[in-house]
């Protein structure tokens, strides 16, 4: 696959959902993502690939019989985090279409159906639960619970989808035989264009609700305050310290304040902790330590704290023999773990899954600075085509 072919197809989506000042606002089932979903259908039509949906918002473009037995999936997602980069997700879908083009051009005839998939709400940027489409498809989230998830404007997932989600795909094991997801690397571990994933760190999101007494900022003595902002601020610093001590990752990057007025002591501060670690015991110990530090501080501040786990994803170890086989097909490509969650990780407990990573020269992701060179992306297409050919 030539670099020019990748550049041309990438250019078709590069401007969709780009925000002023850089980055993308491609929230699930909003206008920019709906435009990308239409682009997906148009790409499938150009290639005479019938498109189906699974009732959960996930799209499938089929080379071969739709929902035939033992199908091979490849693809990723369109949605972004707020003001995120353009490669996280869409690169896997663009590469999948080009890999199919590559195999068709050389006359390959797959022995099993191949489907290009676009999963819905992978980032959780709109409805708060990451990998929502693959979780529904795999049956690891109850459809009624998913239907009731709301965005910041109070719109439910069911309303955005236009129907109640269908839930687990019937006969998933017989219909889907394997999934290979290509993704931009979200770190700086690769010094060659393409690598293979070995594992995904366990990770999750916890909501911390800090409650206090709202009051006047100008008339309330400092000694009389029960200010939840102090407890929140202490907890942010504690999370950073505990993560460093544990060799893990902890981030608080989203907060909501009531009443959110400059001259009012807040009555409620709500913050979200993103925590990740190399193994489950370390992750659990980290979250317990942060929670205890928050509770201890709340006792001194005269405030309250309540912690709610909103989504927790277990540690994923991709089948070592599968990953090693793929690495050999790609000329002994490096094998590396990642701290980022993916749809392939959700489905790994139900069917063979693997991931390919395309080099990210800066390691920056979830940011407008996220980038991959076109030549490396074209190498990713070639690698994906090789893997799909070997598996089909």
Coordinates of C-alpha atoms in Angstrom, one line a residue:
X1 CA 0.0 0.0 0.0
X2 CA 1.5 3.3 -1.1
X3 CA 1.9 6.2 1.3
X4 CA 0.0 8.3 -1.3
X5 CA -3.1 6.0 -1.0
X6 CA -3.1 6.4 2.8
X7 CA -2.7 10.2 2.5
X8 CA -5.6 10.5 0.0
X9 CA -8.1 8.5 2.1
X10 CA -7.0 10.1 5.4
X11 CA -7.6 13.5 3.9
X12 CA -11.3 12.7 3.4
X13 CA -11.9 12.6 7.2
X14 CA -9.1 14.8 8.5
X15 CA -11.2 18.0 8.9
X16 CA -14.4 16.3 10.2
X17 CA -15.1 17.4 13.8
X18 CA -12.0 19.5 14.1
X19 CA -12.5 22.2 16.7
X20 CA -11.3 25.8 16.6
X21 CA -7.8 25.9 18.2
X22 CA -7.0 22.3 17.4
X23 CA -8.2 18.9 18.5
X24 CA -11.4 17.1 17.7
X25 CA -14.9 17.1 19.1
X26 CA -16.2 13.8 17.7
X27 CA -18.5 12.7 20.5
X28 CA -20.5 9.5 19.9
X29 CA -23.7 10.0 17.9
X30 CA -23.2 13.7 17.6
X31 CA -23.1 15.5 14.2
X32 CA -19.3 15.0 13.5
X33 CA -19.4 11.3 14.4
X34 CA -22.6 10.8 12.4
X35 CA -20.9 12.4 9.4
X36 CA -18.0 9.9 9.9
X37 CA -20.5 7.1 10.1
X38 CA -22.0 8.2 6.8
X39 CA -18.5 8.3 5.4
X40 CA -18.1 4.7 6.6
X41 CA -21.2 3.6 4.7
X42 CA -20.0 5.4 1.6
X43 CA -16.6 3.7 1.7
X44 CA -18.4 0.4 2.0
X45 CA -20.6 1.2 -0.9
X46 CA -17.6 2.1 -3.1
X47 CA -16.3 -1.4 -2.4
X48 CA -19.6 -3.3 -2.6
X49 CA -19.4 -4.2 1.0
X50 CA -22.8 -4.5 2.6
X51 CA -23.2 -2.7 6.0
X52 CA -25.1 -4.0 9.0
X53 CA -25.6 -2.8 12.5
X54 CA -25.9 -4.9 15.7
X55 CA -28.6 -2.8 17.5
X56 CA -26.0 -1.2 19.8
X57 CA -24.7 1.4 17.4
X58 CA -21.7 -0.6 16.1
X59 CA -21.3 -0.6 12.3
X60 CA -20.0 -3.6 10.2
X61 CA -18.9 -3.5 6.5
X62 CA -18.7 -7.1 5.2
X63 CA -16.3 -8.7 2.7
X64 CA -18.1 -12.0 2.4
X65 CA -21.4 -13.2 3.9
X66 CA -22.7 -10.8 6.5
X67 CA -22.7 -12.5 9.9
X68 CA -21.3 -15.6 8.3
X69 CA -19.6 -18.1 10.7
X70 CA -16.2 -17.5 12.2
X71 CA -15.9 -13.9 10.9
X72 CA -12.7 -11.9 11.2
X73 CA -13.2 -8.4 12.6
X74 CA -10.9 -5.4 12.1
X75 CA -11.4 -1.7 12.8
X76 CA -11.7 0.6 15.7
X77 CA -13.8 3.7 16.6
X78 CA -14.6 7.2 15.4
X79 CA -15.3 9.1 18.6
X80 CA -12.8 11.2 20.5
X81 CA -12.1 12.6 23.9
X82 CA -12.8 16.3 24.2
X83 CA -10.3 18.1 22.0
X84 CA -8.5 14.9 21.4
X85 CA -6.3 13.8 18.5
X86 CA -7.4 12.7 15.1
X87 CA -5.7 9.3 15.0
X88 CA -7.0 7.6 18.1
X89 CA -9.7 5.4 16.6
X90 CA -10.2 6.5 13.0
X91 CA -6.7 5.3 12.0
X92 CA -7.8 1.7 12.6
X93 CA -10.9 2.1 10.4
X94 CA -9.2 3.9 7.5
X95 CA -6.4 1.3 7.7
X96 CA -9.0 -1.5 7.6
X97 CA -10.5 -0.3 4.4
X98 CA -7.1 0.1 2.8
X99 CA -6.0 -3.3 4.0
X100 CA -9.0 -4.8 2.2
X101 CA -8.1 -2.9 -0.9
X102 CA -4.6 -4.3 -0.7
X103 CA -5.8 -7.9 -0.4
X104 CA -8.3 -7.5 -3.2
X105 CA -5.7 -6.0 -5.5
X106 CA -3.5 -9.1 -5.1
X107 CA -6.4 -11.4 -5.7
X108 CA -6.8 -12.8 -2.1
X109 CA -10.0 -14.8 -1.6
X110 CA -10.7 -15.0 2.2
X111 CA -11.9 -18.3 3.5
X112 CA -14.0 -16.6 6.2
X113 CA -16.0 -13.3 6.2
X114 CA -14.0 -10.2 7.0
X115 CA -15.8 -7.3 8.6
X116 CA -14.6 -3.8 9.1
X117 CA -16.1 -2.5 12.4
X118 CA -16.7 1.0 13.8
X119 CA -17.5 0.6 17.5
X120 CA -19.6 3.3 19.2
X121 CA -18.6 5.3 22.3
X122 CA -15.2 3.8 22.8
X123 CA -13.8 6.8 24.7
X124 CA -16.8 7.3 27.0
X125 CA -16.5 11.0 26.3
X126 CA -20.2 11.5 26.0
X127 CA -22.0 8.9 28.1
X128 CA -19.2 8.2 30.6
X129 CA -18.6 4.5 30.0
X130 CA -15.7 3.6 27.8
X131 CA -16.0 0.9 25.2
X132 CA -19.7 1.0 25.5
X133 CA -20.5 -0.5 22.1
X134 CA -18.1 -3.4 22.6
X135 CA -19.3 -3.9 26.1
X136 CA -22.9 -4.2 24.9
X137 CA -21.9 -6.5 22.1
X138 CA -20.0 -8.7 24.5
X139 CA -22.8 -8.7 27.1
X140 CA -20.7 -7.2 29.9
X141 CA -23.1 -4.3 30.5
X142 CA -26.8 -4.6 30.9
X143 CA -28.7 -3.0 28.0
X144 CA -31.1 -1.2 30.3
X145 CA -28.2 0.3 32.2
X146 CA -26.6 1.5 29.0
X147 CA -29.9 2.9 27.7
X148 CA -30.2 5.1 30.8
X149 CA -26.6 6.6 30.6
X150 CA -26.9 10.4 30.1
X151 CA -24.6 13.0 28.6
X152 CA -24.0 16.4 30.2
X153 CA -27.1 17.7 28.5
X154 CA -29.3 15.0 30.0
X155 CA -29.7 13.1 26.7
X156 CA -29.8 9.3 27.2
X157 CA -27.8 6.8 25.2
X158 CA -31.1 5.3 24.0
X159 CA -32.3 8.7 22.9
X160 CA -29.1 9.3 20.9
X161 CA -29.2 5.9 19.5
X162 CA -32.8 6.2 18.5
X163 CA -33.7 2.8 20.2
X164 CA -33.1 0.7 23.2
X165 CA -29.7 -1.1 22.8
X166 CA -30.0 -4.7 21.8
X167 CA -27.2 -6.0 24.1
X168 CA -25.1 -9.1 23.6
X169 CA -24.8 -10.4 20.0
X170 CA -26.5 -13.7 19.8
X171 CA -24.2 -16.7 19.1
X172 CA -21.2 -14.3 19.4
X173 CA -18.7 -17.2 19.6
X174 CA -19.9 -18.8 16.4
X175 CA -20.3 -15.6 14.4
X176 CA -17.0 -13.9 15.3
X177 CA -13.8 -15.9 15.3
X178 CA -11.2 -13.2 16.0
X179 CA -10.6 -9.4 16.2
X180 CA -7.5 -7.5 15.1
X181 CA -7.5 -3.8 16.0
X182 CA -4.9 -1.4 14.6
X183 CA -4.3 1.7 16.7
X184 CA -1.9 4.6 17.1
X185 CA 0.6 3.9 19.8
X186 CA -0.2 6.0 22.9
X187 CA 3.4 6.1 24.2
X188 CA 7.0 6.3 23.0
X189 CA 8.0 2.6 23.2
X190 CA 8.2 1.9 19.5
X191 CA 11.3 2.7 17.5
X192 CA 10.0 0.9 14.4
X193 CA 6.8 1.7 12.4
X194 CA 4.6 -1.2 13.8
X195 CA 4.4 -3.2 17.0
X196 CA 2.1 -5.8 18.5
X197 CA 0.3 -5.5 21.8
X198 CA 1.0 -7.9 24.7
X199 CA -1.4 -6.6 27.4
X200 CA -3.6 -3.8 28.6
X201 CA -3.2 -2.5 32.1
X202 CA -6.3 -2.7 34.4
X203 CA -7.9 0.7 34.7
X204 CA -11.0 2.5 35.7
X205 CA -12.9 5.6 36.5
X206 CA -14.1 6.5 40.0
X207 CA -16.4 9.5 40.8
X208 CA -15.6 11.3 44.1
X209 CA -18.4 13.5 45.5
X210 CA -17.2 16.0 48.0
X211 CA -20.0 17.7 50.0
X212 CA -19.8 20.7 52.3
X213 CA -21.7 23.8 53.3
X214 CA -22.2 26.5 50.7
X215 CA -21.7 30.0 52.0
X216 CA -20.5 33.5 51.2
X217 CA -16.9 33.9 50.2
X218 CA -16.7 37.4 51.6
X219 CA -18.4 37.0 55.0
X220 CA -17.6 33.5 56.2
X221 CA -14.6 33.3 58.5
X222 CA -11.9 30.9 57.3
X223 CA -12.2 29.0 60.6
X224 CA -16.0 28.5 60.1
X225 CA -15.9 27.0 56.6
X226 CA -16.7 23.4 55.5
X227 CA -15.2 23.8 52.1
X228 CA -15.3 20.7 49.9
X229 CA -12.9 22.3 47.4
X230 CA -10.1 21.9 50.0
X231 CA -10.8 18.2 50.3
X232 CA -10.9 17.9 46.5
X233 CA -7.6 19.7 46.0
X234 CA -5.9 17.6 48.7
X235 CA -7.2 14.4 47.0
X236 CA -5.9 15.4 43.6
X237 CA -2.4 15.9 45.1
X238 CA -2.7 12.7 47.1
X239 CA -3.7 10.7 44.0
X240 CA -0.6 12.0 42.2
X241 CA 1.7 11.0 45.2
X242 CA 0.1 7.6 45.7
X243 CA 0.4 6.8 42.0
X244 CA 4.1 7.7 41.9
X245 CA 4.8 5.6 45.0
X246 CA 3.0 2.6 43.4
X247 CA 4.6 3.0 39.9
X248 CA 1.0 3.5 38.6
X249 CA -0.9 6.3 36.9
X250 CA -3.6 8.5 38.5
X251 CA -5.2 11.5 36.9
X252 CA -8.0 13.9 37.9
X253 CA -8.9 15.9 34.8
X254 CA -12.6 16.5 35.1
X255 CA -14.5 18.4 37.9
X256 CA -18.0 19.9 38.4
X257 CA -18.6 22.5 41.1
X258 CA -21.8 23.7 42.7
X259 CA -22.7 26.5 42.5
X260 CA -19.6 27.3 40.5
X261 CA -19.6 31.0 41.4
X262 CA -16.4 33.0 42.1
X263 CA -17.8 34.5 45.3
X264 CA -19.5 31.4 46.8
X265 CA -18.0 28.6 48.8
X266 CA -19.1 25.5 47.0
X267 CA -21.5 23.0 48.5
X268 CA -20.5 20.2 46.2
X269 CA -17.3 19.4 44.2
X270 CA -17.4 16.3 42.0
X271 CA -14.2 15.0 40.5
X272 CA -13.3 11.9 38.4
X273 CA -10.3 9.8 39.1
X274 CA -8.7 7.9 36.2
X275 CA -6.4 5.2 37.7
X276 CA -4.3 2.6 35.9
X277 CA -1.6 0.1 37.0
X278 CA 0.4 -2.8 35.6
X279 CA -1.7 -5.3 37.6
X280 CA -5.0 -5.6 39.5
X281 CA -3.6 -5.7 43.1
X282 CA -1.6 -2.5 42.5
X283 CA -4.7 -0.8 41.0
X284 CA -6.9 -1.8 43.9
X285 CA -4.3 -0.7 46.5
X286 CA -3.9 2.6 44.7
X287 CA -7.6 3.4 44.7
X288 CA -8.0 2.3 48.3
X289 CA -5.1 4.6 49.3
X290 CA -6.5 7.6 47.5
X291 CA -9.9 7.0 49.0
X292 CA -8.5 6.7 52.5
X293 CA -6.5 10.0 52.1
X294 CA -9.7 11.7 50.9
X295 CA -11.7 10.4 53.8
X296 CA -9.1 11.4 56.3
X297 CA -8.9 14.9 54.9
X298 CA -12.7 15.2 54.8
X299 CA -12.7 14.5 58.5
X300 CA -10.4 17.4 59.1
X301 CA -12.3 19.8 56.8
X302 CA -15.8 18.9 58.1
X303 CA -16.8 17.7 54.7
X304 CA -18.1 14.5 53.3
X305 CA -16.9 12.2 50.5
X306 CA -18.6 9.4 48.6
X307 CA -16.8 7.3 46.0
X308 CA -18.6 5.5 43.2
X309 CA -16.8 3.2 40.6
X310 CA -18.3 4.2 37.2
X311 CA -16.3 1.7 35.1
X312 CA -13.5 -0.7 35.9
X313 CA -11.7 -2.8 33.3
X314 CA -9.7 -5.9 34.4
X315 CA -6.2 -6.6 33.3
X316 CA -6.0 -8.0 29.7
X317 CA -3.3 -10.3 28.6
X318 CA -3.5 -11.0 24.9
X319 CA -3.0 -14.7 24.0
X320 CA 0.9 -14.8 23.9
X321 CA 1.0 -17.4 21.1
X322 CA -1.4 -15.3 19.0
X323 CA 0.7 -12.2 19.6
X324 CA 4.0 -14.0 19.0
X325 CA 2.6 -15.5 15.8
X326 CA 1.6 -12.1 14.5
X327 CA 4.9 -10.6 15.4
X328 CA 6.7 -13.3 13.3
X329 CA 4.4 -12.7 10.3
X330 CA 5.6 -9.1 10.6
X331 CA 9.3 -9.8 10.6
X332 CA 9.7 -10.1 14.4
X333 CA 7.9 -6.9 15.3
X334 CA 8.3 -5.8 18.9
X335 CA 5.7 -6.8 21.4
X336 CA 4.7 -4.3 24.1
X337 CA 2.0 -3.5 26.7
X338 CA -0.2 -0.4 26.9
X339 CA -1.9 1.5 29.6
X340 CA -4.8 2.5 27.4
X341 CA -8.1 0.7 27.1
X342 CA -9.5 -0.6 23.8
X343 CA -12.4 -2.5 22.4
X344 CA -10.1 -5.4 21.7
X345 CA -9.5 -5.6 25.4
X346 CA -13.2 -5.9 26.1
X347 CA -13.7 -8.7 23.7
X348 CA -10.5 -10.6 24.6
X349 CA -12.3 -12.6 27.2
X350 CA -14.7 -14.0 24.6
X351 CA -12.6 -14.5 21.5
X352 CA -9.0 -14.3 20.2
X353 CA -8.0 -10.7 19.9
X354 CA -4.8 -8.9 18.9
X355 CA -3.7 -5.3 18.4
X356 CA -1.2 -3.6 16.1
X357 CA 0.3 -0.3 17.1
X358 CA 1.6 2.3 14.7
X359 CA 4.5 4.4 15.9
X360 CA 3.8 7.7 17.5
X361 CA 6.9 9.9 17.3
X362 CA 6.2 12.1 20.3
X363 CA 4.1 9.6 22.3
X364 CA 1.4 12.3 22.8
X365 CA -2.2 11.1 22.6
X366 CA -5.6 12.4 23.7
X367 CA -4.3 15.8 22.5
X368 CA -4.2 17.9 19.3
X369 CA -0.5 17.1 19.2
X370 CA -1.2 13.4 18.6
X371 CA 0.5 12.4 15.3
X372 CA 1.8 9.5 13.1
X373 CA 3.8 9.9 9.9
X374 CA 2.0 8.9 6.7
X375 CA 4.8 6.5 5.9
X376 CA 4.3 4.7 9.2
X377 CA 0.6 4.6 8.7
X378 CA 1.1 3.0 5.3
X379 CA 3.4 0.5 6.9
X380 CA 0.5 -0.2 9.4
X381 CA -1.8 -0.9 6.5
X382 CA 0.6 -3.4 5.0
X383 CA 1.0 -5.1 8.4
X384 CA -2.7 -5.3 8.9
X385 CA -3.2 -6.7 5.4
X386 CA -0.5 -9.4 6.2
X387 CA -2.3 -10.4 9.4
X388 CA -5.7 -10.5 7.8
X389 CA -4.4 -12.6 4.9
X390 CA -2.7 -15.1 7.3
X391 CA -5.9 -15.4 9.4
X392 CA -8.2 -15.8 6.4

